Amino acid sequence: MAEYDFLIVGAGLYGATIARLATDSGKKCLVIDKRDHVAGNIYTENVNGINVHKYGAHILHTDSEEVWDFLQRFTKFNRYTNMVVANYKGEMYSMPFNMYTFNKMWGVITPEEARAKLDEQIEESKIDEPQNLEEQALSLIGKDIYEKLVKGYTEKQWGRKATELPSFIIKRLPVRLDYNNNYFNDTYQGIPIGGYTKMIENMLSGVEVRTGVDFLKDREALGALADKIIYTGMIDEFYDYCYGELEYRSLKFETEYMPDVSNFQGNAVVNYTDAETPYTRIIEHKHFEFQKGEGTVVTREYPATWKKGDEPYYAMNDTKNNELYAKYAELASKDSKILFGGRLGKYKYYDMDDVVLDAMNDFKALS
C-alpha cells in the first residue's frame, strides 16, 4: 500500500486548499514544492517590517461566502480596497474607469455627460462584432480611454499587438458612472494580516510538507508514495512537451528597498499605461497592510516572453494554445492516478477565489 493518500505537487493556494480539505477528511497527504518556501506565487516575505509580495501583487476578492469563510479559518483580512491609479506620461487617472477618469479625460461633470461622451466615441468606432481586444475596447470605452489607458499597458503585458489578442481580456475592466474607486465589485475583499505566507502555513498545519523537492527530477519514486497525485505545475512539462510547448507570459521583478523614503507613490498599485515605460506597474507594498515599517519597498513589474527555465505566470489562451492544451487534457483524462489543478495545471487564468473554489470542487469530485 502507498504511504500517502495524496501527493500534492505545489504548495500554493490550490495545493494548500486540497491538502487542508483532504487532511480534515482523514486523508494522509504529502505536499512538495520545488521552491524553498510554501505559498507559491502569493508568497510574502518580511522586509524591514513590510510584507513584500515577492511574485507580484495579490488581492483577495470574492463574492463566494464559502471561499471567504474557508480562508478566514486561517487568517484575518484587513479592509484593504484596491484603488488603482494609472500614470500616462505623468497624467494620473483613476482605474477602474469612473467619473474621476472621465472628468480628467474630458472635463465632464455629470454621469449623463460622461455617458454621452462614451456613447459618442463608441459610435465613432462603428464596431458591432469585435474580433480582437482593440475592437472590443473601442466598442466599450471609445478611442481616448483606449489609447491612453489600455493599449500600451495591454500590449506590454501580453507582448502582442492589441489586434492580435482575444477580445475577452478587456472585459475584466469595469466601467462606472460614479465616483467609486474600488477596482472590484465583489462583496468581500482584503489582504491577510501578516501576509499570505502565514495564511498558507496555517492552512498546511499538521500536513507533511517538503520544500526544495522537484517532482519531475524523481517522479517515479515520488509518485509511488501516494495513491493519487495532485499536480499544479505545467501540464505540458509534465508530459515532456510531447505535443509541443504551450505559450506563457512571464514576469521579471525589480524590487528596491528605500530606507529614507516613507511614502514613494501614495498608493499600493500605480499602472504605467504608455508604451514607452518598460514596466507595467509599480507596487508599493506597505500600502497593502497599512504598514509603517522603516522606509518603503517598491517593485517594478516587467512583462517578459516566457522560455524554458523561466517562471510561467499567465497562460496565452488564444485558439492555438487552447487547442494544444485540449490534447494534454485528453491525455491526462486517461490516467486515473493524476489530477491537474491551478493556473498551470489547467492552463487557465484564475483569480485567487477561483483557485480555492476550483480546489474545493475538485476535492468533492475525488471524495
Tab-separated table of C-alpha atoms in Angstrom:
chain	number	residue	atom	x	y	z
A	1	MET	CA	0.000	0.000	0.000
A	2	ALA	CA	1.125	3.545	-0.694
A	3	GLU	CA	2.353	5.607	2.245
A	4	TYR	CA	0.080	8.584	1.456
A	5	ASP	CA	-3.389	9.034	0.049
A	6	PHE	CA	-2.365	12.198	-1.801
A	7	LEU	CA	0.927	13.528	-3.099
A	8	ILE	CA	0.299	17.205	-3.754
A	9	VAL	CA	2.868	18.793	-6.044
A	10	GLY	CA	2.853	22.515	-5.353
A	11	ALA	CA	2.385	24.286	-2.020
A	12	GLY	CA	0.486	27.239	-3.445
A	13	LEU	CA	-3.129	28.175	-2.860
A	14	TYR	CA	-4.633	25.299	-4.852
A	15	GLY	CA	-2.366	22.674	-3.299
A	16	ALA	CA	-2.838	24.029	0.217
A	17	THR	CA	-6.622	24.027	-0.171
A	18	ILE	CA	-6.676	20.409	-1.359
A	19	ALA	CA	-4.265	19.419	1.433
A	20	ARG	CA	-6.402	21.059	4.099
A	21	LEU	CA	-9.674	19.540	2.876
A	22	ALA	CA	-8.129	16.089	2.467
A	23	THR	CA	-6.463	16.178	5.879
A	24	ASP	CA	-9.677	17.322	7.541
A	25	SER	CA	-11.447	14.340	5.958
A	26	GLY	CA	-8.935	11.883	7.384
A	27	LYS	CA	-6.627	11.514	4.372
A	28	LYS	CA	-2.852	11.444	4.677
A	29	CYS	CA	-1.096	13.996	2.488
A	30	LEU	CA	2.430	14.850	1.463
A	31	VAL	CA	2.920	18.303	-0.051
A	32	ILE	CA	6.097	19.047	-2.004
A	33	ASP	CA	7.335	22.169	-3.752
A	34	LYS	CA	10.450	22.779	-5.834
A	35	ARG	CA	10.845	26.242	-4.321
A	36	ASP	CA	12.354	26.627	-0.870
A	37	HIS	CA	9.124	28.012	0.567
A	38	VAL	CA	5.377	27.418	0.629
A	39	ALA	CA	2.651	29.752	-0.735
A	40	GLY	CA	3.631	29.629	-4.416
A	41	ASN	CA	3.170	32.920	-6.237
A	42	ILE	CA	1.296	34.508	-3.326
A	43	TYR	CA	4.407	34.180	-1.151
A	44	THR	CA	5.130	37.220	1.008
A	45	GLU	CA	8.351	37.905	2.895
A	46	ASN	CA	9.017	40.464	5.581
A	47	VAL	CA	11.496	43.189	4.663
A	48	ASN	CA	12.184	45.648	7.462
A	49	GLY	CA	8.674	45.280	8.856
A	50	ILE	CA	6.952	45.380	5.441
A	51	ASN	CA	5.301	42.308	3.916
A	52	VAL	CA	6.547	42.168	0.331
A	53	HIS	CA	4.570	40.319	-2.372
A	54	LYS	CA	7.592	38.647	-3.960
A	55	TYR	CA	5.855	37.401	-7.120
A	56	GLY	CA	3.553	40.336	-7.818
A	57	ALA	CA	0.600	41.934	-6.092
A	58	HIS	CA	-2.253	39.694	-4.917
A	59	ILE	CA	-5.561	40.981	-3.556
A	60	LEU	CA	-8.183	38.528	-2.359
A	61	HIS	CA	-11.642	39.476	-3.614
A	62	THR	CA	-14.700	37.273	-3.934
A	63	ASP	CA	-18.472	37.038	-3.978
A	64	SER	CA	-18.293	33.497	-2.616
A	65	GLU	CA	-19.215	33.312	1.047
A	66	GLU	CA	-17.984	29.711	1.045
A	67	VAL	CA	-14.489	30.754	-0.056
A	68	TRP	CA	-14.392	33.748	2.289
A	69	ASP	CA	-15.459	31.705	5.318
A	70	PHE	CA	-12.984	28.939	4.480
A	71	LEU	CA	-9.999	31.290	4.257
A	72	GLN	CA	-10.950	33.133	7.426
A	73	ARG	CA	-10.214	29.906	9.309
A	74	PHE	CA	-6.533	30.608	8.664
A	75	THR	CA	-6.166	34.382	8.743
A	76	LYS	CA	-7.853	37.696	9.437
A	77	PHE	CA	-8.285	40.014	6.480
A	78	ASN	CA	-7.825	43.752	6.689
A	79	ARG	CA	-10.067	46.313	4.980
A	80	TYR	CA	-7.818	46.943	2.001
A	81	THR	CA	-9.652	48.263	-1.060
A	82	ASN	CA	-7.876	48.062	-4.410
A	83	MET	CA	-7.891	51.557	-5.881
A	84	VAL	CA	-5.526	51.529	-8.829
A	85	VAL	CA	-4.030	54.718	-10.237
A	86	ALA	CA	-2.925	54.911	-13.873
A	87	ASN	CA	0.039	57.045	-14.935
A	88	TYR	CA	0.025	58.020	-18.598
A	89	LYS	CA	3.104	60.155	-19.293
A	90	GLY	CA	2.648	61.974	-15.979
A	91	GLU	CA	-1.131	62.314	-16.252
A	92	MET	CA	-2.820	60.484	-13.373
A	93	TYR	CA	-6.142	58.700	-13.874
A	94	SER	CA	-8.423	56.570	-11.753
A	95	MET	CA	-8.882	52.891	-12.578
A	96	PRO	CA	-11.445	51.419	-12.861
A	97	PHE	CA	-12.828	53.856	-15.397
A	98	ASN	CA	-15.203	56.036	-13.397
A	99	MET	CA	-16.281	59.634	-13.055
A	100	TYR	CA	-12.841	60.704	-11.860
A	101	THR	CA	-11.399	59.196	-15.061
A	102	PHE	CA	-13.989	60.816	-17.313
A	103	ASN	CA	-13.617	64.215	-15.652
A	104	LYS	CA	-9.847	64.146	-16.100
A	105	MET	CA	-10.135	62.850	-19.669
A	106	TRP	CA	-12.944	65.090	-20.980
A	107	GLY	CA	-13.826	67.615	-18.272
A	108	VAL	CA	-17.356	66.193	-17.886
A	109	ILE	CA	-19.119	66.683	-14.540
A	110	THR	CA	-22.271	64.577	-14.524
A	111	PRO	CA	-22.879	60.899	-15.296
A	112	GLU	CA	-25.172	61.998	-18.111
A	113	GLU	CA	-22.359	63.972	-19.728
A	114	ALA	CA	-19.934	61.084	-19.286
A	115	ARG	CA	-22.372	58.614	-20.812
A	116	ALA	CA	-22.961	60.915	-23.756
A	117	LYS	CA	-19.219	61.234	-24.385
A	118	LEU	CA	-18.727	57.477	-24.111
A	119	ASP	CA	-21.616	56.819	-26.490
A	120	GLU	CA	-20.258	59.366	-28.942
A	121	GLN	CA	-16.840	57.715	-29.033
A	122	ILE	CA	-18.285	54.205	-29.152
A	123	GLU	CA	-20.492	55.224	-32.075
A	124	GLU	CA	-17.470	56.664	-33.876
A	125	SER	CA	-15.709	53.294	-33.652
A	126	LYS	CA	-18.514	51.671	-35.708
A	127	ILE	CA	-17.759	48.178	-34.338
A	128	ASP	CA	-20.715	45.846	-33.888
A	129	GLU	CA	-18.932	42.490	-33.595
A	130	PRO	CA	-15.472	42.887	-32.015
A	131	GLN	CA	-12.929	40.399	-33.360
A	132	ASN	CA	-9.974	41.267	-31.117
A	133	LEU	CA	-9.036	43.184	-27.984
A	134	GLU	CA	-8.632	46.530	-29.718
A	135	GLU	CA	-12.060	46.338	-31.305
A	136	GLN	CA	-13.596	45.134	-28.039
A	137	ALA	CA	-12.074	48.081	-26.150
A	138	LEU	CA	-13.166	50.639	-28.734
A	139	SER	CA	-16.703	49.243	-28.646
A	140	LEU	CA	-16.815	49.604	-24.831
A	141	ILE	CA	-14.910	52.795	-23.999
A	142	GLY	CA	-14.004	54.576	-27.231
A	143	LYS	CA	-10.745	55.892	-28.620
A	144	ASP	CA	-9.486	58.322	-25.936
A	145	ILE	CA	-9.516	55.979	-22.953
A	146	TYR	CA	-8.352	53.047	-25.051
A	147	GLU	CA	-5.314	54.843	-26.445
A	148	LYS	CA	-4.214	56.388	-23.138
A	149	LEU	CA	-5.107	53.768	-20.565
A	150	VAL	CA	-5.472	50.399	-22.285
A	151	LYS	CA	-3.451	49.971	-25.474
A	152	GLY	CA	0.109	50.500	-24.225
A	153	TYR	CA	-0.352	48.644	-20.948
A	154	THR	CA	-2.032	45.660	-22.577
A	155	GLU	CA	0.480	45.303	-25.394
A	156	LYS	CA	3.330	45.410	-22.863
A	157	GLN	CA	1.600	42.865	-20.653
A	158	TRP	CA	0.976	40.311	-23.383
A	159	GLY	CA	3.821	41.049	-25.771
A	160	ARG	CA	1.450	41.271	-28.741
A	161	LYS	CA	-0.414	43.932	-30.628
A	162	ALA	CA	-3.915	44.515	-29.285
A	163	THR	CA	-5.278	43.498	-32.686
A	164	GLU	CA	-3.718	40.046	-32.147
A	165	LEU	CA	-5.205	39.464	-28.693
A	166	PRO	CA	-8.597	37.850	-27.936
A	167	SER	CA	-11.405	40.233	-27.092
A	168	PHE	CA	-12.327	38.664	-23.728
A	169	ILE	CA	-9.277	40.142	-21.943
A	170	ILE	CA	-10.692	43.666	-21.868
A	171	LYS	CA	-13.953	42.531	-20.252
A	172	ARG	CA	-12.115	42.397	-16.919
A	173	LEU	CA	-12.118	46.212	-16.632
A	174	PRO	CA	-15.297	47.699	-15.122
A	175	VAL	CA	-16.755	50.998	-16.352
A	176	ARG	CA	-18.676	53.056	-13.797
A	177	LEU	CA	-20.705	56.240	-13.957
A	178	ASP	CA	-19.983	57.071	-10.319
A	179	TYR	CA	-17.024	58.027	-8.127
A	180	ASN	CA	-16.447	54.536	-6.727
A	181	ASN	CA	-12.696	53.876	-6.907
A	182	ASN	CA	-12.917	50.231	-5.825
A	183	TYR	CA	-11.421	48.229	-8.684
A	184	PHE	CA	-13.512	45.177	-7.779
A	185	ASN	CA	-17.249	44.705	-7.443
A	186	ASP	CA	-17.016	41.704	-5.108
A	187	THR	CA	-18.711	41.550	-1.722
A	188	TYR	CA	-15.551	40.546	0.160
A	189	GLN	CA	-12.061	41.990	-0.262
A	190	GLY	CA	-8.883	42.273	1.760
A	191	ILE	CA	-5.284	41.275	2.426
A	192	PRO	CA	-4.348	38.705	5.089
A	193	ILE	CA	-2.973	40.495	8.135
A	194	GLY	CA	0.601	39.260	8.437
A	195	GLY	CA	0.864	38.235	4.789
A	196	TYR	CA	-0.175	35.344	2.559
A	197	THR	CA	2.708	33.097	3.617
A	198	LYS	CA	1.391	33.000	7.171
A	199	MET	CA	-2.085	32.134	5.842
A	200	ILE	CA	-0.753	29.218	3.767
A	201	GLU	CA	1.370	27.977	6.661
A	202	ASN	CA	-1.773	27.895	8.796
A	203	MET	CA	-3.634	26.021	6.050
A	204	LEU	CA	-0.865	23.416	5.996
A	205	SER	CA	-0.722	22.985	9.760
A	206	GLY	CA	-0.447	19.277	10.587
A	207	VAL	CA	0.349	18.379	6.945
A	208	GLU	CA	3.750	16.973	5.986
A	209	VAL	CA	5.485	19.481	3.708
A	210	ARG	CA	8.826	19.156	1.923
A	211	THR	CA	10.252	22.164	0.080
A	212	GLY	CA	13.135	22.155	-2.356
A	213	VAL	CA	11.823	18.941	-3.946
A	214	ASP	CA	11.412	18.816	-7.737
A	215	PHE	CA	8.862	16.150	-8.638
A	216	LEU	CA	9.965	15.890	-12.258
A	217	LYS	CA	13.522	15.003	-11.267
A	218	ASP	CA	12.375	11.950	-9.305
A	219	ARG	CA	8.835	11.344	-10.485
A	220	GLU	CA	8.879	7.558	-10.301
A	221	ALA	CA	9.948	7.334	-6.655
A	222	LEU	CA	7.816	10.261	-5.530
A	223	GLY	CA	4.782	9.117	-7.486
A	224	ALA	CA	4.966	5.697	-5.840
A	225	LEU	CA	4.496	7.270	-2.411
A	226	ALA	CA	0.790	8.032	-2.904
A	227	ASP	CA	-2.396	6.610	-4.355
A	228	LYS	CA	-3.242	9.917	-6.066
A	229	ILE	CA	-1.090	12.739	-7.428
A	230	ILE	CA	-2.393	16.317	-7.432
A	231	TYR	CA	-0.179	18.256	-9.821
A	232	THR	CA	-0.185	22.058	-10.016
A	233	GLY	CA	2.746	22.574	-12.351
A	234	MET	CA	2.776	22.979	-16.120
A	235	ILE	CA	0.786	20.208	-17.769
A	236	ASP	CA	2.871	20.293	-20.955
A	237	GLU	CA	6.120	19.982	-18.992
A	238	PHE	CA	4.684	17.022	-17.054
A	239	TYR	CA	4.205	15.199	-20.339
A	240	ASP	CA	7.652	16.213	-21.625
A	241	TYR	CA	6.098	18.580	-24.185
A	242	CYS	CA	5.046	15.566	-26.253
A	243	TYR	CA	2.542	17.642	-28.257
A	244	GLY	CA	4.644	20.792	-28.193
A	245	GLU	CA	5.078	23.757	-25.845
A	246	LEU	CA	2.171	25.815	-24.582
A	247	GLU	CA	2.821	29.548	-24.533
A	248	TYR	CA	3.007	31.559	-21.319
A	249	ARG	CA	3.853	35.083	-20.270
A	250	SER	CA	6.473	35.570	-17.622
A	251	LEU	CA	7.335	38.464	-15.325
A	252	LYS	CA	10.546	39.996	-14.047
A	253	PHE	CA	10.574	41.907	-10.782
A	254	GLU	CA	12.895	44.721	-9.774
A	255	THR	CA	12.468	45.285	-6.042
A	256	GLU	CA	14.059	48.208	-4.245
A	257	TYR	CA	14.226	48.980	-0.540
A	258	MET	CA	14.289	52.724	0.145
A	259	PRO	CA	15.339	53.291	3.764
A	260	ASP	CA	14.991	57.072	3.634
A	261	VAL	CA	11.604	57.210	1.858
A	262	SER	CA	8.456	56.744	3.922
A	263	ASN	CA	5.949	57.016	1.066
A	264	PHE	CA	7.091	56.625	-2.530
A	265	GLN	CA	3.890	56.889	-4.590
A	266	GLY	CA	0.956	57.191	-2.176
A	267	ASN	CA	-0.810	54.068	-3.424
A	268	ALA	CA	-0.241	50.310	-3.464
A	269	VAL	CA	-0.582	49.990	-7.254
A	270	VAL	CA	0.246	52.502	-9.974
A	271	ASN	CA	-0.080	51.271	-13.572
A	272	TYR	CA	2.100	52.794	-16.284
A	273	THR	CA	-0.052	52.744	-19.389
A	274	ASP	CA	2.184	54.345	-22.016
A	275	ALA	CA	4.108	52.105	-24.382
A	276	GLU	CA	7.488	53.714	-23.707
A	277	THR	CA	7.778	52.879	-19.996
A	278	PRO	CA	9.194	49.337	-19.925
A	279	TYR	CA	7.363	48.189	-16.790
A	280	THR	CA	3.609	47.856	-16.438
A	281	ARG	CA	3.255	48.884	-12.815
A	282	ILE	CA	4.974	49.839	-9.589
A	283	ILE	CA	3.857	48.199	-6.361
A	284	GLU	CA	4.482	49.913	-3.016
A	285	HIS	CA	3.939	47.048	-0.610
A	286	LYS	CA	3.410	48.830	2.691
A	287	HIS	CA	0.069	50.231	1.480
A	288	PHE	CA	-1.459	46.740	1.242
A	289	GLU	CA	-1.439	46.313	5.007
A	290	PHE	CA	-1.148	49.962	6.056
A	291	GLN	CA	2.270	49.131	7.494
A	292	LYS	CA	4.523	51.823	8.838
A	293	GLY	CA	7.804	49.916	8.671
A	294	GLU	CA	11.191	51.562	8.243
A	295	GLY	CA	11.418	53.178	4.821
A	296	THR	CA	9.477	51.597	1.968
A	297	VAL	CA	9.771	48.772	-0.569
A	298	VAL	CA	8.717	49.158	-4.197
A	299	THR	CA	8.655	46.631	-7.028
A	300	ARG	CA	8.676	47.398	-10.731
A	301	GLU	CA	6.981	44.695	-12.761
A	302	TYR	CA	8.285	43.897	-16.236
A	303	PRO	CA	6.361	41.507	-18.514
A	304	ALA	CA	8.599	39.075	-20.357
A	305	THR	CA	8.468	36.450	-23.052
A	306	TRP	CA	8.496	33.024	-21.413
A	307	LYS	CA	11.134	30.437	-22.229
A	308	LYS	CA	12.031	27.147	-20.589
A	309	GLY	CA	13.527	27.759	-17.159
A	310	ASP	CA	11.509	30.946	-16.562
A	311	GLU	CA	8.574	31.141	-14.194
A	312	PRO	CA	5.293	30.950	-16.146
A	313	TYR	CA	2.684	33.380	-14.822
A	314	TYR	CA	-0.073	33.685	-17.423
A	315	ALA	CA	-1.463	31.256	-19.960
A	316	MET	CA	-1.766	32.593	-23.506
A	317	ASN	CA	-5.352	31.463	-24.026
A	318	ASP	CA	-5.700	32.050	-27.737
A	319	THR	CA	-7.236	29.491	-30.081
A	320	LYS	CA	-3.953	27.797	-30.981
A	321	ASN	CA	-2.860	27.307	-27.367
A	322	ASN	CA	-6.291	26.246	-26.148
A	323	GLU	CA	-6.417	23.561	-28.827
A	324	LEU	CA	-2.970	22.340	-27.789
A	325	TYR	CA	-4.000	22.308	-24.127
A	326	ALA	CA	-7.059	20.219	-25.023
A	327	LYS	CA	-4.718	17.500	-26.288
A	328	TYR	CA	-2.860	17.438	-22.989
A	329	ALA	CA	-6.136	17.451	-21.018
A	330	GLU	CA	-7.332	14.471	-23.052
A	331	LEU	CA	-4.096	12.635	-22.292
A	332	ALA	CA	-4.469	13.408	-18.584
A	333	SER	CA	-8.053	12.146	-18.525
A	334	LYS	CA	-6.791	8.654	-19.360
A	335	ASP	CA	-4.691	8.458	-16.181
A	336	SER	CA	-6.859	7.951	-13.098
A	337	LYS	CA	-3.929	8.454	-10.731
A	338	ILE	CA	-3.331	12.112	-11.544
A	339	LEU	CA	-5.348	15.312	-11.247
A	340	PHE	CA	-4.103	18.618	-12.634
A	341	GLY	CA	-5.091	21.832	-10.885
A	342	GLY	CA	-4.382	25.537	-10.623
A	343	ARG	CA	-3.404	28.054	-13.292
A	344	LEU	CA	-0.648	25.943	-14.793
A	345	GLY	CA	-2.245	22.533	-14.432
A	346	LYS	CA	-5.445	23.711	-16.132
A	347	TYR	CA	-3.811	26.332	-18.360
A	348	LYS	CA	-6.294	28.993	-17.335
A	349	TYR	CA	-6.392	32.424	-15.740
A	350	TYR	CA	-7.775	32.213	-12.205
A	351	ASP	CA	-8.319	34.833	-9.552
A	352	MET	CA	-7.426	33.572	-6.098
A	353	ASP	CA	-11.012	32.881	-5.082
A	354	ASP	CA	-11.481	30.880	-8.290
A	355	VAL	CA	-8.444	28.778	-7.349
A	356	VAL	CA	-9.896	27.975	-3.928
A	357	LEU	CA	-13.359	27.229	-5.289
A	358	ASP	CA	-11.945	25.043	-8.048
A	359	ALA	CA	-9.871	23.095	-5.494
A	360	MET	CA	-12.988	22.629	-3.356
A	361	ASN	CA	-14.958	21.307	-6.315
A	362	ASP	CA	-12.112	19.029	-7.401
A	363	PHE	CA	-11.820	17.569	-3.932
A	364	LYS	CA	-15.553	16.934	-3.782
A	365	ALA	CA	-15.256	15.035	-7.061
A	366	LEU	CA	-12.433	12.953	-5.595
A	367	SER	CA	-14.344	12.099	-2.426
